C-alpha atoms as one frame of an Amber mdcrd trajectory, in Angstrom:
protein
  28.972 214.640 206.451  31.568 213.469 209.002  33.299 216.251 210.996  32.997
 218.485 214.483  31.885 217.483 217.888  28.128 216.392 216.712  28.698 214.078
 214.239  31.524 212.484 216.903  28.959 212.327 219.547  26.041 210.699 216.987
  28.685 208.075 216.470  30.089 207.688 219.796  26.731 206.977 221.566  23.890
 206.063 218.604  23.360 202.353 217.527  20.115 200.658 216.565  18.981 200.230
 219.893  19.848 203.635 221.198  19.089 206.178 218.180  15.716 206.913 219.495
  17.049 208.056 222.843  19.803 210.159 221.265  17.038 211.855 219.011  15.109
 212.993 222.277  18.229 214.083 223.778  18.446 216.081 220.469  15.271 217.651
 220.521  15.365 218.424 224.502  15.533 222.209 224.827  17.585 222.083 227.784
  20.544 220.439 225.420  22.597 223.688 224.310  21.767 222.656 220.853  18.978
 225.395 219.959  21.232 226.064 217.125  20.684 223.195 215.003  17.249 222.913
 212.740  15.564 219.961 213.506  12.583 218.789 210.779   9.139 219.486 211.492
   8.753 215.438 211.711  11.488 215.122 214.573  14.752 213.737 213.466  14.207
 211.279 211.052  15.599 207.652 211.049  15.994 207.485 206.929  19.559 206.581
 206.495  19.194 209.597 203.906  17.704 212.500 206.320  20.335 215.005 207.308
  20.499 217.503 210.159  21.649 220.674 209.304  23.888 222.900 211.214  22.637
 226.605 211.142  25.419 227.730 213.500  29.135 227.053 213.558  30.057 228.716
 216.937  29.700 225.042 218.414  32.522 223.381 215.451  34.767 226.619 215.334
  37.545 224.299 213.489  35.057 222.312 211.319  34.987 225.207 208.741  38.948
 224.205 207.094  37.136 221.587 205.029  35.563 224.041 202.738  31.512 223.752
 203.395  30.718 223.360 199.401  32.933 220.437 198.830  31.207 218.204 201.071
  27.146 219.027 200.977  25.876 216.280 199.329  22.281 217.841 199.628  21.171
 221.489 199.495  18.020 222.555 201.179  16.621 225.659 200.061  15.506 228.099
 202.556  14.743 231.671 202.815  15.154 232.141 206.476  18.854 230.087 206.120
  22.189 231.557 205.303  23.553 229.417 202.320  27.163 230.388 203.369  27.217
 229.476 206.323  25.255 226.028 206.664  26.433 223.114 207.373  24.836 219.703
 206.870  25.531 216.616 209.058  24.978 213.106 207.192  23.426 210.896 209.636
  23.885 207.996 207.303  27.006 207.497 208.524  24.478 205.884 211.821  23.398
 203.256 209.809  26.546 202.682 208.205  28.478 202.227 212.081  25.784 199.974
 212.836  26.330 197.834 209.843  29.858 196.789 210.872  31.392 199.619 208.242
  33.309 201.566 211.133  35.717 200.643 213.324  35.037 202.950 216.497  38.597
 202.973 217.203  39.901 203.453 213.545  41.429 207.045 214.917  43.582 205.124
 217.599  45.072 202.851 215.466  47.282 205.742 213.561  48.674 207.699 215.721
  45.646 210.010 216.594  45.450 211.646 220.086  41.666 210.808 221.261  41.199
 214.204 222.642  42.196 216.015 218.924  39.129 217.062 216.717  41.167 219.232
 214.791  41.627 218.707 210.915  45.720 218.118 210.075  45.580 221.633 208.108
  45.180 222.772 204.345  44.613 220.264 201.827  45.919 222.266 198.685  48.808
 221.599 197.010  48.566 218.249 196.436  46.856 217.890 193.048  49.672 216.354
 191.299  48.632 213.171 192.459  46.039 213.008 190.240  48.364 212.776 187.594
  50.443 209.369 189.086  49.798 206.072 187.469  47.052 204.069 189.541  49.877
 201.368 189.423  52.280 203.503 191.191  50.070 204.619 193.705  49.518 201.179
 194.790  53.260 200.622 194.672  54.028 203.389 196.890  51.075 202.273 199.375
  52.651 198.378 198.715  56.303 199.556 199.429  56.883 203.170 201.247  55.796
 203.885 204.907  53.339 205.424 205.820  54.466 209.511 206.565  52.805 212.228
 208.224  49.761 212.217 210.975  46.337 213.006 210.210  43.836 214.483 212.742
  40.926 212.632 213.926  38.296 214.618 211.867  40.853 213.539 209.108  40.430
 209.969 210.022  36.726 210.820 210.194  36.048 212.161 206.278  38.242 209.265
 204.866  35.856 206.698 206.462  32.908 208.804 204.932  34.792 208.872 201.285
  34.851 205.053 201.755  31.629 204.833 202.886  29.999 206.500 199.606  32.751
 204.467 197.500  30.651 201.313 199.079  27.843 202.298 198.406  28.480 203.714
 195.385  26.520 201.630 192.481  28.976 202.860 189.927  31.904 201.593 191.692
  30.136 198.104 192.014  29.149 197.949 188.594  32.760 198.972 187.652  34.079
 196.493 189.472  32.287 193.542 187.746  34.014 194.232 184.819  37.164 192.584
 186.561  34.941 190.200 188.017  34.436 191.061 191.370  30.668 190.064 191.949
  28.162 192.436 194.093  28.523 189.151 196.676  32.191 189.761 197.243  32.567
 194.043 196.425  31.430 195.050 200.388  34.519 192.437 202.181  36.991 193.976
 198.917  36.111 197.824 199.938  36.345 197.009 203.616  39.848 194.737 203.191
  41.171 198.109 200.945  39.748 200.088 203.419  41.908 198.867 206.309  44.818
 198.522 203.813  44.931 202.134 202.568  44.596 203.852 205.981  46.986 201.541
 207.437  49.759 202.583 204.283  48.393 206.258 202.922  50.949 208.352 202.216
  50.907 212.345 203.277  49.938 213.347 199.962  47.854 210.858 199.036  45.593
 211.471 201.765  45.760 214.576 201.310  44.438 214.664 197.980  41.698 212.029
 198.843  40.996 214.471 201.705  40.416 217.541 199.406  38.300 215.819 197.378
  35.792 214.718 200.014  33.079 212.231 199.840  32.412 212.950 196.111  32.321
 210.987 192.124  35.675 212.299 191.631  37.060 210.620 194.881  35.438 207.488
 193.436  37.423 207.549 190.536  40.744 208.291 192.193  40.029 204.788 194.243
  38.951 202.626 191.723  41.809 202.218 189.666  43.952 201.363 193.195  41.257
 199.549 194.432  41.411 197.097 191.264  45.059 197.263 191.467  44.603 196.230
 195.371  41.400 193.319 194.093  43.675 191.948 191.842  46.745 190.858 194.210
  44.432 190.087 197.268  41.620 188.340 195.647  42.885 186.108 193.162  41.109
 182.912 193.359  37.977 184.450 194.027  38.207 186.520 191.011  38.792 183.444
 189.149  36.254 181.748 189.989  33.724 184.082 189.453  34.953 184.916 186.146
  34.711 181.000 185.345  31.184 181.250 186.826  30.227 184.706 184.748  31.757
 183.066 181.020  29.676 179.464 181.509  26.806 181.960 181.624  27.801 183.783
 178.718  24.744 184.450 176.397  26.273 187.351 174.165  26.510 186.837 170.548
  23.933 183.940 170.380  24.262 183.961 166.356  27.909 181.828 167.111  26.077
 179.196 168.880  25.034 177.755 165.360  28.157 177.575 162.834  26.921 175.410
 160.101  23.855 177.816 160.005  26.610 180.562 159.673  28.303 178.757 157.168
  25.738 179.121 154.870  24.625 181.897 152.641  20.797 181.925 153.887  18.118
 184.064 152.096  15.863 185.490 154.446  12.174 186.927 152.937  10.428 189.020
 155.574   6.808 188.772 154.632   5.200 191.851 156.436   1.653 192.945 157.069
  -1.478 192.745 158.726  -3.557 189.784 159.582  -5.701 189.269 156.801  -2.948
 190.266 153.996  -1.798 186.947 152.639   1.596 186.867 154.140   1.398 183.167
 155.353  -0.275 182.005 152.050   2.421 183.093 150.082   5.221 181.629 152.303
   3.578 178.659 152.559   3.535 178.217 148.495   7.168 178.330 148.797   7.263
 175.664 151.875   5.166 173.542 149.440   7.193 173.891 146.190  10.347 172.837
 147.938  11.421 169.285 147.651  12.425 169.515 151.456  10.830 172.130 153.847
   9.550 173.214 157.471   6.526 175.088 158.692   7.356 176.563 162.074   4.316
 177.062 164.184   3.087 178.971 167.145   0.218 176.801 168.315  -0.508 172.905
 167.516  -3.426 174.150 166.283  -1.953 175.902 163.634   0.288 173.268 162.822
  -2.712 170.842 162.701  -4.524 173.329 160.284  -1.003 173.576 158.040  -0.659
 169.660 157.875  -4.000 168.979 157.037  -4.303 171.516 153.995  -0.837 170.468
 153.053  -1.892 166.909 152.613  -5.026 167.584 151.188  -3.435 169.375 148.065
  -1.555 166.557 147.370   2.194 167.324 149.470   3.486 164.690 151.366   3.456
 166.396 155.242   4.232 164.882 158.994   3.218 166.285 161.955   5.391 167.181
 164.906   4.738 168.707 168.469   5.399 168.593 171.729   2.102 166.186 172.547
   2.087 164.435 168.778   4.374 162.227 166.049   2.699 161.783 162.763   4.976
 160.525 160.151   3.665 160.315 156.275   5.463 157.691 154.456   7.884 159.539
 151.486   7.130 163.032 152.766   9.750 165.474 153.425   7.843 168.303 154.682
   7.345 168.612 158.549   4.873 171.014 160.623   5.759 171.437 163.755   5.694
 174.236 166.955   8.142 176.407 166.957  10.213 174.932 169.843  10.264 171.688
 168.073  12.251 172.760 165.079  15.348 170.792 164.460  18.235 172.741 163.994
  20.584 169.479 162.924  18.297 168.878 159.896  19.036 170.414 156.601  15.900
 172.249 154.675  15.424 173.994 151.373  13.103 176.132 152.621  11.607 177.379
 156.602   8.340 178.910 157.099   8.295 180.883 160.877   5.187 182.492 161.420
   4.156 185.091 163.834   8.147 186.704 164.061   7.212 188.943 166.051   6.459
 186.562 169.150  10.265 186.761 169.269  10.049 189.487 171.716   7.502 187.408
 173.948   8.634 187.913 177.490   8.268 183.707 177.802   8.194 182.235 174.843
  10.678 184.666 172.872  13.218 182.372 172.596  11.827 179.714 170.799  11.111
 181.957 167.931  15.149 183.420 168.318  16.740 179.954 167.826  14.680 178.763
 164.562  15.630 182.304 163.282  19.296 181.991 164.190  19.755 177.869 163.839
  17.723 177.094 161.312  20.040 175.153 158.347  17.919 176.247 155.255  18.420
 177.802 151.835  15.223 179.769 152.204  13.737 181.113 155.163  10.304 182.831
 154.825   9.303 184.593 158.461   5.688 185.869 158.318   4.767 188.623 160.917
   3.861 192.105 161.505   6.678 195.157 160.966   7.552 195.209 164.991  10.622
 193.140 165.059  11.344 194.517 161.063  14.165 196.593 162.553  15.466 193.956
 164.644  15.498 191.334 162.109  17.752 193.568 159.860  20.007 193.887 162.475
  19.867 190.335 162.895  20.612 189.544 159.425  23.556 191.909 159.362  25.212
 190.467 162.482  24.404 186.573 160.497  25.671 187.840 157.132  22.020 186.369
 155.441  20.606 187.891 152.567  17.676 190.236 153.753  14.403 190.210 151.042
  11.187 192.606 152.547   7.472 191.566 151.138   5.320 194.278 152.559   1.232
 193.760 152.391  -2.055 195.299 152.925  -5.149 193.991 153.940  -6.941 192.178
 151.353 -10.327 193.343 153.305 -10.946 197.046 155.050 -11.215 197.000 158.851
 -13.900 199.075 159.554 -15.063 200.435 162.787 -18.347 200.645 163.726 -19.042
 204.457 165.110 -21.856 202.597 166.908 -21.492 200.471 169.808 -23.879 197.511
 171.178 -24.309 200.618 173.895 -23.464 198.392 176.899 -26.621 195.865 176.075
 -25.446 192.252 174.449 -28.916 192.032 173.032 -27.526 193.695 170.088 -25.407
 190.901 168.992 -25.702 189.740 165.311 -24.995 186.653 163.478 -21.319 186.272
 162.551 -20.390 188.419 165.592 -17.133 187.691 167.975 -17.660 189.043 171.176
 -14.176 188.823 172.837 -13.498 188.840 176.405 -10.071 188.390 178.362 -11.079
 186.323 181.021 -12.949 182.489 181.315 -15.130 183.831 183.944 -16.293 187.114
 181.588 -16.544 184.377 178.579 -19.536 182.178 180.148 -21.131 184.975 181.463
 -21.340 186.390 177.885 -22.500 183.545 176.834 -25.117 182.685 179.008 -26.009
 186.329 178.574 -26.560 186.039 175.026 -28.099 182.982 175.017 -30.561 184.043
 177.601 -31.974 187.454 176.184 -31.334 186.838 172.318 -32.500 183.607 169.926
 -28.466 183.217 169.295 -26.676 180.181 170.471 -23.012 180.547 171.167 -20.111
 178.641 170.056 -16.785 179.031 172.884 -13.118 179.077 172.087 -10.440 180.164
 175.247  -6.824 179.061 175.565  -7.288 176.605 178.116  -9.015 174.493 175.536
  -7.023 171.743 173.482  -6.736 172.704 169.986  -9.511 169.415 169.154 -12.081
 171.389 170.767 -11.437 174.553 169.303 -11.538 173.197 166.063 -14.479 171.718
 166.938 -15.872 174.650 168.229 -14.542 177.347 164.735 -16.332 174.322 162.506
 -19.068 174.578 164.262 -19.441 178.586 163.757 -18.368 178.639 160.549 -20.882
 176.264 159.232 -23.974 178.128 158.118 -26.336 175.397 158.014 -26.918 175.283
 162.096 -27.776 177.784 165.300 -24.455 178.372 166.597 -24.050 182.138 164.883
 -22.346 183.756 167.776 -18.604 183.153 168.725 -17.518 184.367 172.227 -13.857
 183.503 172.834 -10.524 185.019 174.567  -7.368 186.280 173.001  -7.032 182.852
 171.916  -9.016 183.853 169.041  -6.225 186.122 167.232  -4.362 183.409 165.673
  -4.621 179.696 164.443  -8.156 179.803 162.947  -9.875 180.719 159.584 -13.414
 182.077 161.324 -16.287 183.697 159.143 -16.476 186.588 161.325 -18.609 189.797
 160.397 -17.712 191.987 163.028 -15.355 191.480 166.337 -17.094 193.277 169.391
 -15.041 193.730 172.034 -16.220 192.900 175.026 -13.848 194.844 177.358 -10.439
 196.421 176.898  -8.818 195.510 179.627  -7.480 192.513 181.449  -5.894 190.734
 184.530  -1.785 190.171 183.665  -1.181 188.265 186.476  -0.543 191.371 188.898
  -2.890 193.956 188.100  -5.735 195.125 185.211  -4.073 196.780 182.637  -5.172
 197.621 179.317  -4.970 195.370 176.237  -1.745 196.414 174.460  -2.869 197.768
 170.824  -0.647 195.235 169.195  -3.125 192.801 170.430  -5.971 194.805 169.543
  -4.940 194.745 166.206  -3.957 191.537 165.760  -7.605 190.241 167.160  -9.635
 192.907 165.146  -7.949 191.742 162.036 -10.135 188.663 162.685 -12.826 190.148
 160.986 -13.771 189.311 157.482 -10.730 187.339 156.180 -10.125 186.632 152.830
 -12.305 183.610 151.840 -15.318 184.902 154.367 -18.253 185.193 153.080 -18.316
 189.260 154.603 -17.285 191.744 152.304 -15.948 193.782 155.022 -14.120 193.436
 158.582 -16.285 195.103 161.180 -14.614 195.892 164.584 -16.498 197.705 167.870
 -16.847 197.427 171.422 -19.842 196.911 174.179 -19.387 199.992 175.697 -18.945
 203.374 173.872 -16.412 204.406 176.993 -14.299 202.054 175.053 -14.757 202.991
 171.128 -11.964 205.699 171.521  -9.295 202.995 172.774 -10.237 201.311 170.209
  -9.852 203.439 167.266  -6.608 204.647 168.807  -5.154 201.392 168.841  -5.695
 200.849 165.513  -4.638 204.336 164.186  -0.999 203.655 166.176   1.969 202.498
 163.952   3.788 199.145 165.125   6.655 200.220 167.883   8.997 198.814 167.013
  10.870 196.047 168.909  14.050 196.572 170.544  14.767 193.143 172.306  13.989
 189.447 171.654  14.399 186.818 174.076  16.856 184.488 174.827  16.943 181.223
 177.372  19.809 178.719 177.506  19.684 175.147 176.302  20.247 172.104 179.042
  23.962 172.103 177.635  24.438 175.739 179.182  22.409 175.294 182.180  25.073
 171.967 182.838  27.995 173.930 181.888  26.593 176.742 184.704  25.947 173.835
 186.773  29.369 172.651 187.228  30.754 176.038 188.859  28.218 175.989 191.532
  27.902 172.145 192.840  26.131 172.007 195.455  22.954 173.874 194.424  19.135
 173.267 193.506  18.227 173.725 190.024  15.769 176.107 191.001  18.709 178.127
 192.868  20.841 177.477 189.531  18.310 179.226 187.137  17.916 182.401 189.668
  21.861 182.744 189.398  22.222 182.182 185.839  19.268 184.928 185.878  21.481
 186.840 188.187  24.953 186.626 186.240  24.377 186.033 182.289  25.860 188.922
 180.133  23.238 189.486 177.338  24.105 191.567 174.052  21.820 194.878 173.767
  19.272 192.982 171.332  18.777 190.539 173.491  16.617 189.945 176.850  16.524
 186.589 179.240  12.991 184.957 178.852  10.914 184.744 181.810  11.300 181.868
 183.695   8.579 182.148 187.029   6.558 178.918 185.891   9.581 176.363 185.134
  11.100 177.703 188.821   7.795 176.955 190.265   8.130 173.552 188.900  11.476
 173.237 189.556  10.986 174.319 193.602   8.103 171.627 193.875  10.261 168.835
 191.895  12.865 169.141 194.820  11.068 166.552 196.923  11.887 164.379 194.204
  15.184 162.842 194.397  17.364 160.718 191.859  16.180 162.864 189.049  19.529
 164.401 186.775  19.990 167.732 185.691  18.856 167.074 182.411  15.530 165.403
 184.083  14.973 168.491 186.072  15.516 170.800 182.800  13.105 168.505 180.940
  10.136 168.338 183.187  10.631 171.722 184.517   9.265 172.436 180.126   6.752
 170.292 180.333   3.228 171.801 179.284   1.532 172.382 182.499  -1.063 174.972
 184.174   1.095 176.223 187.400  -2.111 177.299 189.044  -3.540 174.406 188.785
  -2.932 172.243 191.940  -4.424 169.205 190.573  -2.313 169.331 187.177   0.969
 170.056 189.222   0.012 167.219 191.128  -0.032 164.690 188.405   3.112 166.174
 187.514   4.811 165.375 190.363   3.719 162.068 190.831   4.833 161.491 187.257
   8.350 162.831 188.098   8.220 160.496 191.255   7.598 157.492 189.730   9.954
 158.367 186.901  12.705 158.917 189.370  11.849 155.020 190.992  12.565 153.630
 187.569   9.286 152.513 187.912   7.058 153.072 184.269   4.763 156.187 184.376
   1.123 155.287 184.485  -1.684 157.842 184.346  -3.937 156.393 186.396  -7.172
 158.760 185.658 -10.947 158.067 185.990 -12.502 159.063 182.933 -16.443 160.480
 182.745 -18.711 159.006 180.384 -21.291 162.048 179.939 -20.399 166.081 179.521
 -20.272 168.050 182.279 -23.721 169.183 183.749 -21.907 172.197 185.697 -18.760
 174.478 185.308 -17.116 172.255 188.414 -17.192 169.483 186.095 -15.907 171.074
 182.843 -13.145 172.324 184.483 -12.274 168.642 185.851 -12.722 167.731 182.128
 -10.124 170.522 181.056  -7.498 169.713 184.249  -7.887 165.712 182.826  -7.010
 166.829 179.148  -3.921 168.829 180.161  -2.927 165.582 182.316  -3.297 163.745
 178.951  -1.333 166.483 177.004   0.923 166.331 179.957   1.666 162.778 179.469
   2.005 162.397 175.816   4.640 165.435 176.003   7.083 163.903 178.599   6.769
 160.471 176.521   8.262 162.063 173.670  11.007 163.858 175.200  11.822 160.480
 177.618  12.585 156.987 176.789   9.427 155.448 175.432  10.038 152.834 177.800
   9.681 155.222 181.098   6.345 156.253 179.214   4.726 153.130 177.936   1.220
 154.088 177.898   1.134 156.837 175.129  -1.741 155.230 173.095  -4.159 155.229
 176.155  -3.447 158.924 176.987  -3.846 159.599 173.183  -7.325 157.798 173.457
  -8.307 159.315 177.096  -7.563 162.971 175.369  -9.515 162.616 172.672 -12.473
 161.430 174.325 -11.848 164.332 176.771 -11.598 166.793 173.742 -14.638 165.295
 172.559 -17.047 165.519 175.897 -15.272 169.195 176.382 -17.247 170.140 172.922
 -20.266 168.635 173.928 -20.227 170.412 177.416 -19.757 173.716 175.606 -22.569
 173.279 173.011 -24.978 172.481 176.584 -22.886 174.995 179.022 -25.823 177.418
 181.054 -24.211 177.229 184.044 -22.426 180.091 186.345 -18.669 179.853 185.907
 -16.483 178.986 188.585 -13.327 179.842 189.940 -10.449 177.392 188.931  -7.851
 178.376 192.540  -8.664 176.280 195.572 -10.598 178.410 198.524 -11.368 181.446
 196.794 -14.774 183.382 197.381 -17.443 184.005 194.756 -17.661 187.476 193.964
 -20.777 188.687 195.172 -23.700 188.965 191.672 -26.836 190.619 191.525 -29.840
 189.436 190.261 -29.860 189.313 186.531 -26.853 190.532 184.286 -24.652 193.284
 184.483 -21.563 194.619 182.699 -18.437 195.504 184.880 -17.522 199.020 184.258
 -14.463 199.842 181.693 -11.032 200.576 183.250 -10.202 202.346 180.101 -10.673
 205.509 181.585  -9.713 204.576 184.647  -5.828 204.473 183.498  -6.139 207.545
 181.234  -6.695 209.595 184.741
């Protein structure tokens, strides 16, 4: 706190560059300051360390303030007299040296320099709590200033500013009349000058008595926006312009024809393994017009197929692919391909509850809220239940709840494989969560059992994986074993007796945490599907560390889901774009981040990867907006240098108005060692890469579809082929990172598991 001849000296003579000599001077036992109780640790720089004063003899007028009214902190301490303390705020160092004081602020108002004295008693003013904030500012506006104030007056109103600047209530107050955190520190500082330079006797006086404190904040807020509003006009404006083109609140208005109609909604909730999707997808089929809305293209390859095959009419659309059937009027598509200008009888969106992914959310949020249909059928576990209902209610849609059980039991195996993969069986799934952990399982398996190993992991295209489940699930060959990632919880119909579970944690970018159980769930319910020739779903781990994880996650209810995601469309991100010219796109998606107003049900979808893009595509020039938005989606690995390569030269030659070419040597034989698979799998995702941007661009900018089409099949085909022969050592996909260090034969890392319950 501000007041007496030490804090005047701390101000007078401390900066930056001279705090450290001041705090020796301090601590010198010749200073006549013996008095004062310096920290064991010397007198700490922390803008929030305080000195405390154990004797007043040295500030015999400092005590007319009232001691209570200003100690921000208390410090308990036998050997201290609580009365009598005093404590000294040094904050107000840092504050000087960051321009917030004007050393001769006490000159300026009639203030002898060599007066430290207080002006007197601050009572008796408390009716001024009861003026209009309105008038206040009219009297400041209008009346002179009356009345002198001492300098130690001068000295506590600069503090009481001081915390109202730093005061995160008062700046989140004051966006509500649109004055942004960029512009709040020049407001407090112009109000600042303009209060002292116009307070009135009693209004000071009643500031004064309040001291540095929430209830002075409140006082000056309602002045202060009186004060914003006259002085800051255009700036005000123009944030508030800036602030409502980034409006994302109430996201059901965006789609009025979907509002217009009366929409039945049938929640079909359960487990994997319960029948939910069949049962929506009977619907979708007896419709004369309907959508499937997918999470993978792998599960919209699966739904297009079987659709056909039973004798429905059924196209095909993705990011990467366009298959049209003559007379059909059933589509399967991914999820962010949905149209929301067609008109359907019925929708099919499966796996709802991916609508409170932290980067994909969105997608799912605009099918549920756009989506023109009579019918729509979501399919997912109870998580987002509660959400949905809300969601319905705020939509006016007709809310119908399907609940299911498993058709199977999910049993868990009290007995683990006891840390040794030589106790894999035939129609196991051993599931790891990384690619390296994957081939080492593999080769494990394949080394000290007769089993041979089929592979299925995310970074493989969907042709492959199919490949790959076909080639498990077929009973007539040596491939018994499945080892795959996460990947393996949705998008295939496996015959798998018993999930084993290699690990239960995994790498999220940042650190190792463990697997969520809603994940746990969803890829135990792998086991024994209906249709599998198991009469029960078997789930364990390696290690028994792990078996109590395990069982836990599966005993735990769904939490339920309290947010879903949100991202704007390229029409928002242009309207945005017009109040800040001037700026990168990369810049323009950190301050929409920065300044979108989001209802409470609603979160802003992660965004990391398309800024990444976005950064690197600012070499390019002559791209629009809307070519930035688009290739800043398109499908692409950003740790991969050799991918985001490809990208950018595809964005370069795009911006030449030259046509795209993929221009990419193409092996004849699999891959003899993990180097070369991984070349195969950078090559497909070039392919995929391609295909995608030639269906969101002019075909004409992308004329060689049909040879990336061909190049990423024969890819997709080598990639199985590679798998079926892989004995290699997996490498490391980042440029110039060292090999871990192995031992001779194998060994299983240790489970974190217990690691985080510590």
């Amino acid at each position: 706190m501000a007041g007496g001849r030490l804090t005047h000296f701390i101000r007078r003579y401390s900066s930056k560059q001279t705090i450290s000599q001041v705090r020796v001077l301090l601590l010198n036992p010749i200073c006549h300051l013996h008095n004062y109780c310096i920290p064991s640790n010397g007198f700490p720089s922390s803008s929030n360390s305080f000195l405390r004063v154990s004797s007043l003899s040295l500030l015999p007028k400092f005590n007319v303030y009232g001691v209570k009214a200003f100690s921000t902190f208390v410090e308990t301490d036998v050997n201290e007299r609580k009365d009598d303390n005093v404590i000294v705020d040094t904050s107000d160092i840092a504050a000087n040296n960051d321009g917030l004081v004007d050393n001769d602020i006490t000159n300026e108002h009639d203030v002898n320099n060599g007066e430290l004295s207080s002006s007197g008693n601050y009572e008796g003013f408390e009716h001024v709590a009861s003026i209009d904030p309105v008038e206040i500012y009219r009297q400041l506006c209008e009346l002179p200033r009356d009345g002198k104030l001492g300098r130690e007056d001068w000295e506590l109103l600069h503090d009481i500013f001081g915390r109202f600047l730093r005061s995160a209530w008062a700046t989140n107050q004051a966006l509500a009349i649109y004055i942004g955190a960029s512009i709040f520190p020049t407001a407090v500082h112009k109000f600042r000058a303009f209060f002292i330079k116009h307070c009135r006797n009693d209004i000071a006086k009643y500031l004064l008595s309040l001291g540095p404190s929430d209830e002075a904040e409140r006082f000056l807020f309602p002045v202060f926006v009186e004060f914003c509003l006259e002085e800051f006009p255009d700036k005000i404006k123009n944030f508030r312009s800036m602030v409502e083109s980034a409006d994302l609140t109430k996201p059901h208005t965006w789609y009025p024809f979907a509002r217009a109609m009366k929409r039945k909604v049938v929640y079909h909730c359960g487990p994997t393994n319960s029948g939910k999707t069949y049962n929506a997808l009977q619907r979708f089929m007896e419709a004369k017009k309907g959508i499937y809305c997918s999470p993978l293209r792998l599960l919209a390859m699966e739904v297009f197929d079987k659709v056909n095959d039973l004798g429905v009419y059924c196209s095909m659309l993705t990011g990467q692919e366009k298959k049209v059937v003559p007379f059909s009027n059933h589509v399967a598509c991914t999820v962010e391909m949905v149209s929301t200008d067609e008109m359907y009888d019925v929708a099919v969106i499966d796996e709802i509850q991916m609508m409170a992914d932290s980067c994909r959310g969105f997608a799912w949020t605009r099918a549920l809220l756009g989506l023109k249909a009579d019918e729509i059928h979501l399919c997912g576990d109870p998580s987002v239940l509660k959400i949905v209902r809300k969601i319905c209610s705020d939509t006016g849609d007709e809310l119908v709840e399907q609940h299911y059980g498993r058709f199977k039991p999910l049993v868990v195996e009290a007995k683990t494989l006891q840390a040794d993969l030589r106790n894999v069986k035939s129609g196991d799934c051993v599931v790891a969560f990384s690619r390296r952990e994957i081939f080492e399982v593999k080769l494990a398996i394949e080394k000290q059992t007769k089993h041979r190993c089929c592979v299925i992991y995310g970074a493989l295209p969907p042709e492959t994986r199919r490949q790959q489940a076909t080639l498990f699930n077929d009973q007539d060959n040596e491939f018994d074993v499945l080892v795959a990632s996460d990947a393996v919880g949705m998008g295939l119909n496996l015959n798998i007796r018993r999930v084993v579970f290699y690990t239960l944690s995994k790498y999220n970018g940042d650190k190792v945490v463990p697997v969520p159980a809603s994940q746990v769930k969803q890829i135990a319910g792998r086991a024994g599907r209906r249709g599998s020739i198991y009469p029960d779903g078997l789930c364990t781990t390696l290690n028994m560390e792990d078996l109590d994880y395990l069982i836990e996650c599966l005993k735990q209810p769904f939490e339920d889901v309290e947010k879903v995601g949100l991202f704007p469309c390229y029409e928002q991100v242009e309207f945005f774009a017009g109040k800040l010219p001037d700026t990168t796109f990369a810049q323009l998606l950190e301050k929409f981040a920065e300044n979108c107003r989001l209802d409470g049900s609603y979160f802003l979808c992660q965004h990391a990867g398309i800024k990444k893009v976005a950064n690197m595509l600012e070499k390019v020039p002559g791209l629009s907006l809307e070519d930035r938005y688009n290739f800043c989606f398109a499908p692409v690995n950003i740790r991969d240098p050799k991918a985001m390569y490809h990208l950018l030269k595809f964005a370069s030659s795009f911006s030449q108005q030259l046509p795209v070419n993929i221009a990419m040597g193409i092996p004849k034989n699999s891959a003899k060692n993990d180097s070369e698979l991984l070349d195969l799998e950078t090559k497909h995702q070039v392919c995929s890469m391609y295909m995608w941007l030639s269906n969101h661009f002019n075909e004409d900018k992308f004329p060689y579809k049909l040879r990336a089409e061909s190049m990423a099949s024969n890819i997709a085909e080598l990639l199985g082929e590679s798998l079926s022969k892989a004995t290699w050592k997996p490498e490391s996909r980042g440029p110039n990172r060292k090999k871990p260090e192995q031992k001779d034969g194998y060994e299983r890392p240790r489970s974190l598991i217990q690691i985080f319950d510590k």
